Amino acid sequence: MFKNHPKGLIGAALSNMGERFGFYIMMAILSLFLMSKFGLEKTESTIIYSIFYALIYLLALAGGLIADKTKKYKQTILAGLILMSVGYLLIAIPTPTPVPNLALFLTLTCIGLFVIAFGNGLFKGNLQAVVGQMYDDPRYSDKRDTGFQIFYMFINVGALFAPLIAVGIRNWWVGANGFVYNSDLPALCHQFLKGNISAEASQRFTELASTVSKGGFSGDLTAFANQYLDVFNTGFHYAFGAAIVAMLISLVIFISNKKRLPDPALKVQAQTKSTDSVPQMSRSEVSQRLYALFAVFAVVIFFWFSFHQNGVTLTFFANDYTLLSSLRIDLGFTVIEGAEIFQFFNPFFVVFLTPVVIGFFGWLRARGKEPSTPKKIAIGMGIAAAAFVVMALGSYGLPSAEEVKEMGGLTDAARVTPFLLIGTYFILTVAELFISPLGLSFVSKVAPPQYQGIMQGCWLGATALGNQLLILGTIFYENIPIWATWCVFVAACLISMFTMLAMLKWLERIAK
């Protein structure tokens, strides 16, 4: 697979695996952790989640500026890896639940999240700029799209097992402390302790308390709620600790491969010193390239607003409406069960489908029919719309989120098959492979050399703005019919697709 590609590609991909591992742990469990740890409602949890994920991408702008100004790309990447490790450590340290001081402990968690986001900003965009420089070499320039697809696939190996490991650690700790995992109990415990639980939900809470207590239920619901929440969330803390191990492995890999990776700063210096050997872009050409890039950045905001619902509304749907027991895996020492495991399917499909997509594009290329990179991105947005059409059809007739809360959760008989979400993630992953790696390729190809780092940061900044809009998805989820929520994302993806198609000829001309 790496044949005829730059030797540094595998080192860069392996260095990014730890970041992906931590990213997918956070994507899988962060929103549910904030709710079970602090008793937050879905909207409150999504506000923190969306700000965190917006910062992850927005701070890539700061990381790009720092690297472009200091010309120390590799040192900036290294600092990012170290900071992310520190951030995960801050969140992994167990603290009591229910929290004795909500403001204090929530602030400490948010500080840890900010450290992770800032470290990611220093790391992500600059590593992508390094990968892009590898394909500036004429020997590899025609393999740029394929190279970024391989890079994207390989780093998702790190993401592949993150949700399963996180859930396994959490459920192992729950089981080791005398309880059985149940997805509805954390919310019911908080409702009971706050005194705002409905009569119907209270009856279900009592039944579940007896069911999940391996050593027998004493009948004291207050003691049970406090103990179950503490055990459940300590397991979450240990799950975050798994990300630290992955980050340290990536740190070692990056240091070992640092000398083999190109340095974008050297390219800019070479162009500055030698105007004879390297053609200089006119101010007009630079402006046209920047206009094209910012046009694409603006369009993909709507895609990321829809796609990154996987960490909030799609996870809430998995927890509230999906039959989780049908995906239960008993390993003896732990049980893999929970809404979080659906985050396994996206990286799994990335790894599985990338060779298929690469082969398909190669087949088209051999026949002179391969779409341009901008056209591939537009097609990807249409595919994403199709994924949410599937969700809308599969959700029609389900009770509202408020009704589910009043009932204290749905019985297994009233829940939907997990294949609804699995199929949706399959289609969304195809869309992602048409957009995310090819978007990185487009940016690295079109961005003027002196703005490589910051333009990669701007691509991530557009993702940040899309993430900041995630809160709208949760507001819809809690206030309108579930099927109508997914229709909002259908509309967002279609707007992106048609806008991209309207700019297609212009973008193709700029990218030549």
Short mmCIF file of C-alpha atoms in Angstrom, two decimals:
data_model
loop_
_atom_site.label_atom_id
_atom_site.label_comp_id
_atom_site.label_asym_id
_atom_site.label_seq_id
_atom_site.Cartn_x
_atom_site.Cartn_y
_atom_site.Cartn_z
CA MET A 1 0.00 0.00 0.00
CA PHE A 2 2.87 2.37 0.80
CA LYS A 3 4.72 1.42 -2.40
CA ASN A 4 5.62 4.43 -4.58
CA HIS A 5 4.78 6.81 -1.74
CA PRO A 6 7.22 8.90 0.36
CA LYS A 7 9.04 6.93 3.06
CA GLY A 8 7.97 9.40 5.74
CA LEU A 9 4.27 8.69 5.22
CA ILE A 10 4.11 5.64 7.50
CA GLY A 11 6.02 7.45 10.28
CA ALA A 12 3.65 10.42 10.12
CA ALA A 13 0.59 8.14 10.13
CA LEU A 14 1.84 6.13 13.12
CA SER A 15 2.60 9.35 15.00
CA ASN A 16 -1.02 10.40 14.57
CA MET A 17 -2.51 7.14 15.80
CA GLY A 18 -2.35 8.15 19.48
CA GLU A 19 -4.14 11.41 18.78
CA ARG A 20 -6.89 9.51 16.94
CA PHE A 21 -7.15 7.01 19.81
CA GLY A 22 -7.74 9.81 22.30
CA PHE A 23 -10.05 11.67 19.89
CA TYR A 24 -12.34 8.66 19.50
CA ILE A 25 -12.38 7.94 23.23
CA MET A 26 -13.53 11.51 23.76
CA MET A 27 -16.03 11.34 20.89
CA ALA A 28 -17.46 8.12 22.28
CA ILE A 29 -17.78 8.96 25.96
CA LEU A 30 -17.40 12.71 26.58
CA SER A 31 -21.04 13.81 26.25
CA LEU A 32 -22.31 10.84 28.27
CA PHE A 33 -19.52 11.32 30.84
CA LEU A 34 -20.49 14.96 31.40
CA MET A 35 -24.10 13.91 31.97
CA SER A 36 -23.35 11.00 34.30
CA LYS A 37 -20.54 12.77 36.18
CA PHE A 38 -22.15 16.16 36.75
CA GLY A 39 -25.85 15.47 36.20
CA LEU A 40 -26.00 17.78 33.20
CA GLU A 41 -28.88 17.71 30.73
CA LYS A 42 -28.21 16.85 27.08
CA THR A 43 -28.17 20.50 26.00
CA GLU A 44 -25.76 21.53 28.77
CA SER A 45 -23.48 18.60 27.97
CA THR A 46 -23.53 19.45 24.27
CA ILE A 47 -22.54 23.07 24.96
CA ILE A 48 -19.32 21.89 26.64
CA TYR A 49 -18.80 19.18 24.03
CA SER A 50 -19.26 21.58 21.11
CA ILE A 51 -16.97 24.23 22.61
CA PHE A 52 -14.31 21.60 23.25
CA TYR A 53 -14.49 20.22 19.71
CA ALA A 54 -14.62 23.70 18.24
CA LEU A 55 -11.45 24.56 20.17
CA ILE A 56 -9.73 21.38 18.99
CA TYR A 57 -10.04 22.62 15.42
CA LEU A 58 -10.01 26.38 16.03
CA LEU A 59 -6.77 26.22 17.97
CA ALA A 60 -5.24 24.57 14.91
CA LEU A 61 -5.19 28.13 13.57
CA ALA A 62 -3.04 29.16 16.51
CA GLY A 63 -0.86 26.09 15.98
CA GLY A 64 -0.46 26.96 12.30
CA LEU A 65 0.45 30.57 13.12
CA ILE A 66 2.99 29.49 15.73
CA ALA A 67 4.64 27.04 13.34
CA ASP A 68 4.59 29.48 10.39
CA LYS A 69 6.07 32.30 12.46
CA THR A 70 8.70 30.31 14.35
CA LYS A 71 9.48 27.96 11.42
CA LYS A 72 9.69 25.18 14.01
CA TYR A 73 7.06 22.77 12.71
CA LYS A 74 8.44 19.61 14.25
CA GLN A 75 9.00 21.21 17.65
CA THR A 76 5.43 22.52 17.59
CA ILE A 77 4.12 19.04 16.77
CA LEU A 78 6.14 17.56 19.64
CA ALA A 79 4.82 20.16 22.10
CA GLY A 80 1.29 19.29 21.02
CA LEU A 81 1.78 15.60 21.79
CA ILE A 82 3.09 16.41 25.27
CA LEU A 83 0.24 18.81 26.06
CA MET A 84 -2.41 16.32 24.97
CA SER A 85 -0.89 13.71 27.29
CA VAL A 86 -1.06 16.17 30.20
CA GLY A 87 -4.68 17.05 29.41
CA TYR A 88 -5.81 13.43 29.42
CA LEU A 89 -4.00 12.93 32.74
CA LEU A 90 -5.96 15.79 34.33
CA ILE A 91 -9.27 14.17 33.36
CA ALA A 92 -8.19 10.59 34.12
CA ILE A 93 -7.57 11.29 37.84
CA PRO A 94 -10.67 9.92 39.65
CA THR A 95 -12.73 12.39 41.67
CA PRO A 96 -15.82 11.65 43.79
CA THR A 97 -19.30 11.42 42.26
CA PRO A 98 -21.76 13.00 42.96
CA VAL A 99 -19.32 15.90 42.96
CA PRO A 100 -19.12 17.79 46.29
CA ASN A 101 -18.58 21.10 44.46
CA LEU A 102 -20.07 21.24 40.95
CA ALA A 103 -18.43 24.52 39.89
CA LEU A 104 -14.96 23.47 41.04
CA PHE A 105 -14.87 19.97 39.57
CA LEU A 106 -16.56 20.98 36.32
CA THR A 107 -13.99 23.78 35.95
CA LEU A 108 -11.13 21.32 36.52
CA THR A 109 -12.55 19.05 33.83
CA CYS A 110 -12.89 21.97 31.43
CA ILE A 111 -9.27 22.96 32.08
CA GLY A 112 -8.19 19.44 31.15
CA LEU A 113 -10.29 19.64 27.98
CA PHE A 114 -8.72 22.99 27.06
CA VAL A 115 -5.19 21.59 27.50
CA ILE A 116 -6.09 18.68 25.18
CA ALA A 117 -7.59 21.07 22.63
CA PHE A 118 -4.57 23.38 22.66
CA GLY A 119 -2.17 20.46 22.30
CA ASN A 120 -4.24 19.16 19.41
CA GLY A 121 -4.08 22.60 17.78
CA LEU A 122 -0.29 22.56 17.91
CA PHE A 123 -0.18 19.03 16.55
CA LYS A 124 -2.83 18.29 13.96
CA GLY A 125 -2.63 20.93 11.24
CA ASN A 126 1.16 21.06 11.28
CA LEU A 127 1.53 17.30 10.88
CA GLN A 128 -0.84 17.50 7.90
CA ALA A 129 1.33 20.28 6.44
CA VAL A 130 4.35 17.97 6.78
CA VAL A 131 2.47 15.20 4.94
CA GLY A 132 1.46 17.67 2.23
CA GLN A 133 5.09 18.68 1.67
CA MET A 134 6.02 15.07 0.95
CA TYR A 135 3.80 15.25 -2.14
CA ASP A 136 5.32 18.48 -3.42
CA ASP A 137 8.11 16.26 -4.71
CA PRO A 138 7.44 15.74 -8.47
CA ARG A 139 7.94 11.99 -8.00
CA TYR A 140 4.84 11.81 -5.80
CA SER A 141 2.71 14.81 -6.83
CA ASP A 142 0.21 12.73 -8.82
CA LYS A 143 -0.39 10.51 -5.77
CA ARG A 144 -1.39 13.31 -3.40
CA ASP A 145 -5.09 12.33 -3.07
CA THR A 146 -4.20 8.66 -2.60
CA GLY A 147 -1.48 9.56 -0.10
CA PHE A 148 -3.88 11.52 2.09
CA GLN A 149 -6.44 8.70 1.85
CA ILE A 150 -3.79 6.20 3.06
CA PHE A 151 -2.73 8.60 5.81
CA TYR A 152 -6.37 9.01 6.85
CA MET A 153 -7.01 5.27 6.82
CA PHE A 154 -3.88 4.38 8.75
CA ILE A 155 -4.40 6.89 11.55
CA ASN A 156 -7.92 5.52 12.00
CA VAL A 157 -6.41 2.22 13.12
CA GLY A 158 -5.71 4.11 16.35
CA ALA A 159 -9.37 5.07 16.53
CA LEU A 160 -10.64 1.59 15.75
CA PHE A 161 -10.34 0.05 19.21
CA ALA A 162 -10.62 3.21 21.33
CA PRO A 163 -14.40 3.04 21.98
CA LEU A 164 -14.30 -0.70 22.72
CA ILE A 165 -11.39 -0.31 25.15
CA ALA A 166 -13.05 2.67 26.85
CA VAL A 167 -16.34 0.81 27.31
CA GLY A 168 -14.53 -2.35 28.40
CA ILE A 169 -12.59 -0.49 31.10
CA ARG A 170 -15.69 1.35 32.36
CA ASN A 171 -17.84 -1.78 32.48
CA TRP A 172 -15.03 -3.85 34.03
CA TRP A 173 -14.85 -1.39 36.91
CA VAL A 174 -18.65 -1.37 37.30
CA GLY A 175 -18.70 -5.18 37.41
CA ALA A 176 -15.72 -5.41 39.76
CA ASN A 177 -17.58 -3.23 42.27
CA GLY A 178 -20.74 -5.34 42.42
CA PHE A 179 -22.96 -3.81 39.77
CA VAL A 180 -24.20 -4.50 36.25
CA TYR A 181 -24.00 -1.84 33.54
CA ASN A 182 -27.25 -0.12 32.57
CA SER A 183 -27.42 2.84 30.20
CA ASP A 184 -30.47 4.47 31.82
CA LEU A 185 -29.30 4.37 35.45
CA PRO A 186 -26.92 7.38 35.60
CA ALA A 187 -29.69 9.76 34.48
CA LEU A 188 -32.22 8.12 36.82
CA CYS A 189 -29.76 8.37 39.76
CA HIS A 190 -29.31 12.09 39.20
CA GLN A 191 -33.06 12.66 38.78
CA PHE A 192 -33.72 10.82 42.04
CA LEU A 193 -31.06 12.73 44.00
CA LYS A 194 -32.32 16.07 42.63
CA GLY A 195 -35.93 15.15 43.44
CA ASN A 196 -37.26 15.78 39.93
CA ILE A 197 -37.99 12.18 38.95
CA SER A 198 -41.46 11.30 37.63
CA ALA A 199 -43.60 8.60 39.25
CA GLU A 200 -43.19 6.28 36.26
CA ALA A 201 -39.43 6.82 36.14
CA SER A 202 -39.19 6.32 39.93
CA GLN A 203 -40.82 2.90 39.65
CA ARG A 204 -38.40 1.89 36.90
CA PHE A 205 -35.47 3.22 38.94
CA THR A 206 -36.42 0.98 41.86
CA GLU A 207 -36.69 -2.05 39.58
CA LEU A 208 -33.33 -1.39 37.95
CA ALA A 209 -31.60 -0.80 41.29
CA SER A 210 -32.62 -4.30 42.35
CA THR A 211 -31.69 -5.81 38.99
CA VAL A 212 -28.13 -4.41 38.70
CA SER A 213 -27.05 -5.01 42.32
CA LYS A 214 -25.10 -8.27 42.26
CA GLY A 215 -24.92 -8.59 46.04
CA GLY A 216 -28.57 -7.75 46.57
CA PHE A 217 -30.36 -4.43 46.95
CA SER A 218 -30.70 -3.01 50.47
CA GLY A 219 -33.70 -0.88 49.56
CA ASP A 220 -31.91 2.41 50.27
CA LEU A 221 -32.28 4.24 46.94
CA THR A 222 -30.21 7.25 48.04
CA ALA A 223 -27.23 5.08 49.00
CA PHE A 224 -27.60 3.10 45.80
CA ALA A 225 -27.70 6.24 43.61
CA ASN A 226 -24.59 7.69 45.24
CA GLN A 227 -22.62 4.44 45.05
CA TYR A 228 -23.63 3.57 41.49
CA LEU A 229 -22.73 7.04 40.20
CA ASP A 230 -19.35 6.96 41.94
CA VAL A 231 -18.44 3.51 40.57
CA PHE A 232 -19.79 4.26 37.09
CA ASN A 233 -17.83 7.50 36.70
CA THR A 234 -14.62 6.18 38.24
CA GLY A 235 -14.72 3.67 35.40
CA PHE A 236 -15.04 6.59 32.98
CA HIS A 237 -11.95 8.25 34.51
CA TYR A 238 -9.91 5.07 34.00
CA ALA A 239 -11.12 4.92 30.39
CA PHE A 240 -9.63 8.38 29.80
CA GLY A 241 -6.38 7.01 31.23
CA ALA A 242 -6.11 4.62 28.28
CA ALA A 243 -5.63 7.66 26.02
CA ILE A 244 -2.48 8.62 27.97
CA VAL A 245 -0.83 5.32 27.05
CA ALA A 246 -1.69 5.83 23.36
CA MET A 247 -0.34 9.40 23.42
CA LEU A 248 2.98 8.27 24.92
CA ILE A 249 3.34 5.60 22.21
CA SER A 250 2.76 8.26 19.53
CA LEU A 251 5.29 10.51 21.23
CA VAL A 252 7.97 7.80 21.03
CA ILE A 253 7.13 7.07 17.37
CA PHE A 254 7.31 10.74 16.40
CA ILE A 255 10.65 11.27 18.12
CA SER A 256 12.02 8.14 16.41
CA ASN A 257 10.87 9.32 12.97
CA LYS A 258 11.44 13.05 13.39
CA LYS A 259 14.57 13.20 11.25
CA ARG A 260 12.90 11.33 8.37
CA LEU A 261 10.05 13.83 8.07
CA PRO A 262 10.35 16.92 5.81
CA ASP A 263 10.28 20.41 7.30
CA PRO A 264 7.93 22.95 5.64
CA ALA A 265 10.14 25.75 6.97
CA LEU A 266 13.03 24.59 4.79
CA LYS A 267 10.82 24.73 1.72
CA VAL A 268 9.82 28.33 2.38
CA GLN A 269 13.44 29.29 3.03
CA ALA A 270 14.55 27.64 -0.22
CA GLN A 271 11.92 29.51 -2.19
CA THR A 272 12.91 32.78 -0.54
CA LYS A 273 16.58 32.32 -1.42
CA SER A 274 16.18 31.03 -4.96
CA THR A 275 13.74 32.76 -7.29
CA ASP A 276 15.40 31.18 -10.32
CA SER A 277 14.79 27.54 -9.47
CA VAL A 278 11.32 27.96 -7.89
CA PRO A 279 8.59 29.92 -9.69
CA GLN A 280 7.14 32.68 -7.53
CA MET A 281 3.38 33.18 -7.31
CA SER A 282 2.03 36.58 -8.23
CA ARG A 283 -0.07 38.47 -5.72
CA SER A 284 -3.11 37.84 -7.92
CA GLU A 285 -2.53 34.07 -7.97
CA VAL A 286 -2.04 33.98 -4.21
CA SER A 287 -5.30 35.90 -3.75
CA GLN A 288 -7.24 33.60 -6.09
CA ARG A 289 -5.96 30.53 -4.26
CA LEU A 290 -6.92 31.98 -0.88
CA TYR A 291 -10.40 32.95 -2.13
CA ALA A 292 -10.93 29.40 -3.39
CA LEU A 293 -9.81 27.91 -0.11
CA PHE A 294 -12.03 30.14 2.00
CA ALA A 295 -15.01 29.38 -0.26
CA VAL A 296 -14.53 25.66 0.37
CA PHE A 297 -14.01 26.27 4.09
CA ALA A 298 -17.35 28.11 4.26
CA VAL A 299 -19.23 25.31 2.50
CA VAL A 300 -17.87 22.41 4.57
CA ILE A 301 -19.02 24.06 7.82
CA PHE A 302 -22.49 22.63 7.10
CA PHE A 303 -21.07 19.17 6.50
CA TRP A 304 -19.15 19.11 9.77
CA PHE A 305 -22.20 20.43 11.63
CA SER A 306 -24.00 17.31 10.41
CA PHE A 307 -21.21 14.73 10.45
CA HIS A 308 -20.00 15.43 13.99
CA GLN A 309 -23.44 14.73 15.42
CA ASN A 310 -21.94 11.27 16.00
CA GLY A 311 -20.65 12.44 19.39
CA VAL A 312 -23.92 14.04 20.52
CA THR A 313 -27.35 13.40 18.96
CA LEU A 314 -26.38 10.09 17.35
CA THR A 315 -24.83 8.96 20.65
CA PHE A 316 -27.92 10.15 22.55
CA PHE A 317 -30.06 8.20 20.07
CA ALA A 318 -27.95 5.09 20.66
CA ASN A 319 -28.36 5.48 24.42
CA ASP A 320 -32.08 6.35 24.42
CA TYR A 321 -33.58 4.41 21.53
CA THR A 322 -31.28 1.57 20.42
CA LEU A 323 -31.31 -2.03 21.61
CA LEU A 324 -27.81 -2.13 23.08
CA SER A 325 -28.05 -5.66 24.45
CA SER A 326 -28.07 -7.10 20.92
CA LEU A 327 -24.47 -5.88 20.49
CA ARG A 328 -23.36 -7.15 23.90
CA ILE A 329 -19.98 -8.92 23.98
CA ASP A 330 -19.11 -10.85 27.17
CA LEU A 331 -15.34 -11.30 27.46
CA GLY A 332 -15.55 -12.93 30.87
CA PHE A 333 -13.54 -10.29 32.73
CA THR A 334 -15.59 -7.45 31.24
CA VAL A 335 -18.64 -6.79 29.09
CA ILE A 336 -18.56 -4.63 25.96
CA GLU A 337 -21.96 -2.95 25.98
CA GLY A 338 -23.06 0.65 25.71
CA ALA A 339 -23.99 3.47 23.38
CA GLU A 340 -20.30 4.36 23.08
CA ILE A 341 -19.43 1.28 21.05
CA PHE A 342 -21.16 2.70 17.98
CA GLN A 343 -18.16 4.99 17.63
CA PHE A 344 -16.21 1.85 16.71
CA PHE A 345 -17.99 1.56 13.38
CA ASN A 346 -16.82 4.83 11.83
CA PRO A 347 -13.07 4.10 12.09
CA PHE A 348 -13.74 0.45 11.23
CA PHE A 349 -15.45 1.48 8.02
CA VAL A 350 -12.67 4.01 7.31
CA VAL A 351 -10.07 1.25 7.46
CA PHE A 352 -12.24 -1.21 5.53
CA LEU A 353 -13.50 1.16 2.84
CA THR A 354 -10.40 3.25 2.12
CA PRO A 355 -8.74 0.60 -0.12
CA VAL A 356 -12.09 0.19 -1.91
CA VAL A 357 -12.46 3.93 -2.52
CA ILE A 358 -8.81 4.24 -3.59
CA GLY A 359 -9.26 1.32 -5.99
CA PHE A 360 -12.46 2.83 -7.36
CA PHE A 361 -10.81 6.19 -8.01
CA GLY A 362 -7.80 4.41 -9.53
CA TRP A 363 -10.11 2.51 -11.87
CA LEU A 364 -11.73 5.78 -12.94
CA ARG A 365 -8.33 7.45 -13.33
CA ALA A 366 -7.13 4.68 -15.66
CA ARG A 367 -10.11 5.43 -17.88
CA GLY A 368 -9.73 9.21 -17.68
CA LYS A 369 -13.00 9.59 -15.78
CA GLU A 370 -11.81 10.38 -12.25
CA PRO A 371 -13.73 13.34 -10.77
CA SER A 372 -11.76 16.37 -9.65
CA THR A 373 -11.13 16.80 -5.92
CA PRO A 374 -13.82 19.54 -5.57
CA LYS A 375 -16.34 17.30 -7.33
CA LYS A 376 -15.49 14.40 -5.02
CA ILE A 377 -16.17 16.67 -2.04
CA ALA A 378 -19.56 17.70 -3.48
CA ILE A 379 -20.49 14.05 -4.08
CA GLY A 380 -19.52 13.26 -0.48
CA MET A 381 -21.94 15.87 0.82
CA GLY A 382 -24.77 14.27 -1.15
CA ILE A 383 -23.87 10.87 0.33
CA ALA A 384 -23.98 12.37 3.84
CA ALA A 385 -27.50 13.66 3.15
CA ALA A 386 -28.52 10.10 2.23
CA ALA A 387 -27.26 8.84 5.61
CA PHE A 388 -29.58 11.16 7.50
CA VAL A 389 -32.49 10.21 5.22
CA VAL A 390 -31.97 6.65 6.50
CA MET A 391 -32.07 7.92 10.11
CA ALA A 392 -35.23 9.93 9.46
CA LEU A 393 -37.05 6.92 7.98
CA GLY A 394 -35.85 4.58 10.75
CA SER A 395 -36.87 7.03 13.51
CA TYR A 396 -40.38 7.78 12.28
CA GLY A 397 -43.01 7.07 14.94
CA LEU A 398 -40.62 6.92 17.92
CA PRO A 399 -41.61 8.83 21.11
CA SER A 400 -39.98 12.21 21.74
CA ALA A 401 -36.90 12.62 23.94
CA GLU A 402 -39.05 14.26 26.64
CA GLU A 403 -41.47 11.31 26.64
CA VAL A 404 -38.58 8.88 26.99
CA LYS A 405 -37.28 10.86 29.98
CA GLU A 406 -40.68 10.78 31.67
CA MET A 407 -40.84 7.00 31.20
CA GLY A 408 -37.38 6.56 32.71
CA GLY A 409 -36.13 4.99 29.48
CA LEU A 410 -37.53 2.59 26.91
CA THR A 411 -37.91 -1.14 27.41
CA ASP A 412 -35.95 -3.42 25.10
CA ALA A 413 -39.13 -4.22 23.16
CA ALA A 414 -39.64 -0.54 22.29
CA ARG A 415 -36.06 0.06 21.09
CA VAL A 416 -34.85 0.00 17.47
CA THR A 417 -32.34 -2.36 15.92
CA PRO A 418 -28.68 -1.28 16.15
CA PHE A 419 -28.39 -1.85 12.41
CA LEU A 420 -30.13 1.48 11.84
CA LEU A 421 -27.14 3.31 13.34
CA ILE A 422 -24.59 0.90 11.89
CA GLY A 423 -26.00 1.48 8.39
CA THR A 424 -26.00 5.23 8.95
CA TYR A 425 -22.36 5.18 10.05
CA PHE A 426 -21.49 3.11 6.98
CA ILE A 427 -22.98 5.73 4.65
CA LEU A 428 -21.50 8.63 6.64
CA THR A 429 -18.06 7.02 6.45
CA VAL A 430 -18.28 6.80 2.66
CA ALA A 431 -19.14 10.52 2.68
CA GLU A 432 -16.23 11.22 5.02
CA LEU A 433 -13.78 9.47 2.68
CA PHE A 434 -14.99 11.70 -0.16
CA ILE A 435 -14.52 14.85 1.92
CA SER A 436 -12.06 14.80 4.81
CA PRO A 437 -8.85 13.29 3.33
CA LEU A 438 -9.54 14.87 -0.05
CA GLY A 439 -10.17 18.22 1.59
CA LEU A 440 -6.74 17.96 3.21
CA SER A 441 -5.29 17.10 -0.19
CA PHE A 442 -7.04 20.09 -1.81
CA VAL A 443 -5.71 22.48 0.85
CA SER A 444 -2.14 21.19 0.61
CA LYS A 445 -2.26 21.51 -3.20
CA VAL A 446 -3.87 24.95 -3.47
CA ALA A 447 -2.40 26.75 -0.44
CA PRO A 448 0.55 29.05 -1.24
CA PRO A 449 3.77 27.61 0.27
CA GLN A 450 4.17 30.41 2.83
CA TYR A 451 0.66 29.74 4.17
CA GLN A 452 0.69 25.93 4.31
CA GLY A 453 0.44 25.68 8.10
CA ILE A 454 -2.19 28.35 8.54
CA MET A 455 -4.34 27.11 5.65
CA GLN A 456 -4.37 23.61 7.12
CA GLY A 457 -5.35 25.36 10.34
CA CYS A 458 -8.16 27.21 8.52
CA TRP A 459 -9.51 23.89 7.18
CA LEU A 460 -9.66 22.72 10.77
CA GLY A 461 -11.08 26.13 11.75
CA ALA A 462 -14.02 25.55 9.39
CA THR A 463 -14.54 22.23 11.17
CA ALA A 464 -14.48 24.17 14.44
CA LEU A 465 -17.30 26.42 13.33
CA GLY A 466 -19.32 23.39 12.28
CA ASN A 467 -18.69 21.86 15.70
CA GLN A 468 -19.80 25.05 17.43
CA LEU A 469 -23.19 24.56 15.77
CA LEU A 470 -23.60 21.08 17.27
CA ILE A 471 -25.70 22.55 20.05
CA LEU A 472 -28.45 23.25 17.51
CA GLY A 473 -28.70 19.52 16.82
CA THR A 474 -29.30 18.74 20.50
CA ILE A 475 -31.87 21.53 20.80
CA PHE A 476 -33.77 20.00 17.87
CA TYR A 477 -33.33 16.51 19.37
CA GLU A 478 -34.99 17.54 22.63
CA ASN A 479 -37.76 19.73 21.20
CA ILE A 480 -39.01 18.33 17.88
CA PRO A 481 -39.83 14.79 16.67
CA ILE A 482 -36.72 12.65 16.32
CA TRP A 483 -37.27 12.01 12.61
CA ALA A 484 -37.51 15.77 11.98
CA THR A 485 -34.16 16.31 13.70
CA TRP A 486 -32.42 14.16 11.09
CA CYS A 487 -34.18 16.09 8.30
CA VAL A 488 -32.37 19.25 9.46
CA PHE A 489 -29.06 17.56 8.67
CA VAL A 490 -30.35 16.33 5.32
CA ALA A 491 -31.03 19.96 4.41
CA ALA A 492 -27.61 21.14 5.67
CA CYS A 493 -25.75 18.54 3.60
CA LEU A 494 -27.76 19.28 0.46
CA ILE A 495 -27.08 23.02 0.81
CA SER A 496 -23.37 22.20 1.00
CA MET A 497 -23.51 19.93 -2.04
CA PHE A 498 -25.35 22.34 -4.34
CA THR A 499 -23.18 25.29 -3.29
CA MET A 500 -20.05 23.26 -4.04
CA LEU A 501 -21.39 22.25 -7.44
CA ALA A 502 -22.15 25.89 -8.25
CA MET A 503 -18.46 26.77 -7.66
CA LEU A 504 -17.09 23.64 -9.32
CA LYS A 505 -15.60 25.05 -12.54
CA TRP A 506 -13.90 27.89 -10.70
CA LEU A 507 -12.41 25.57 -8.07
CA GLU A 508 -11.21 23.10 -10.71
CA ARG A 509 -9.46 25.92 -12.58
CA ILE A 510 -7.70 27.14 -9.42
CA ALA A 511 -6.62 23.61 -8.46
CA LYS A 512 -4.89 22.89 -11.79
#
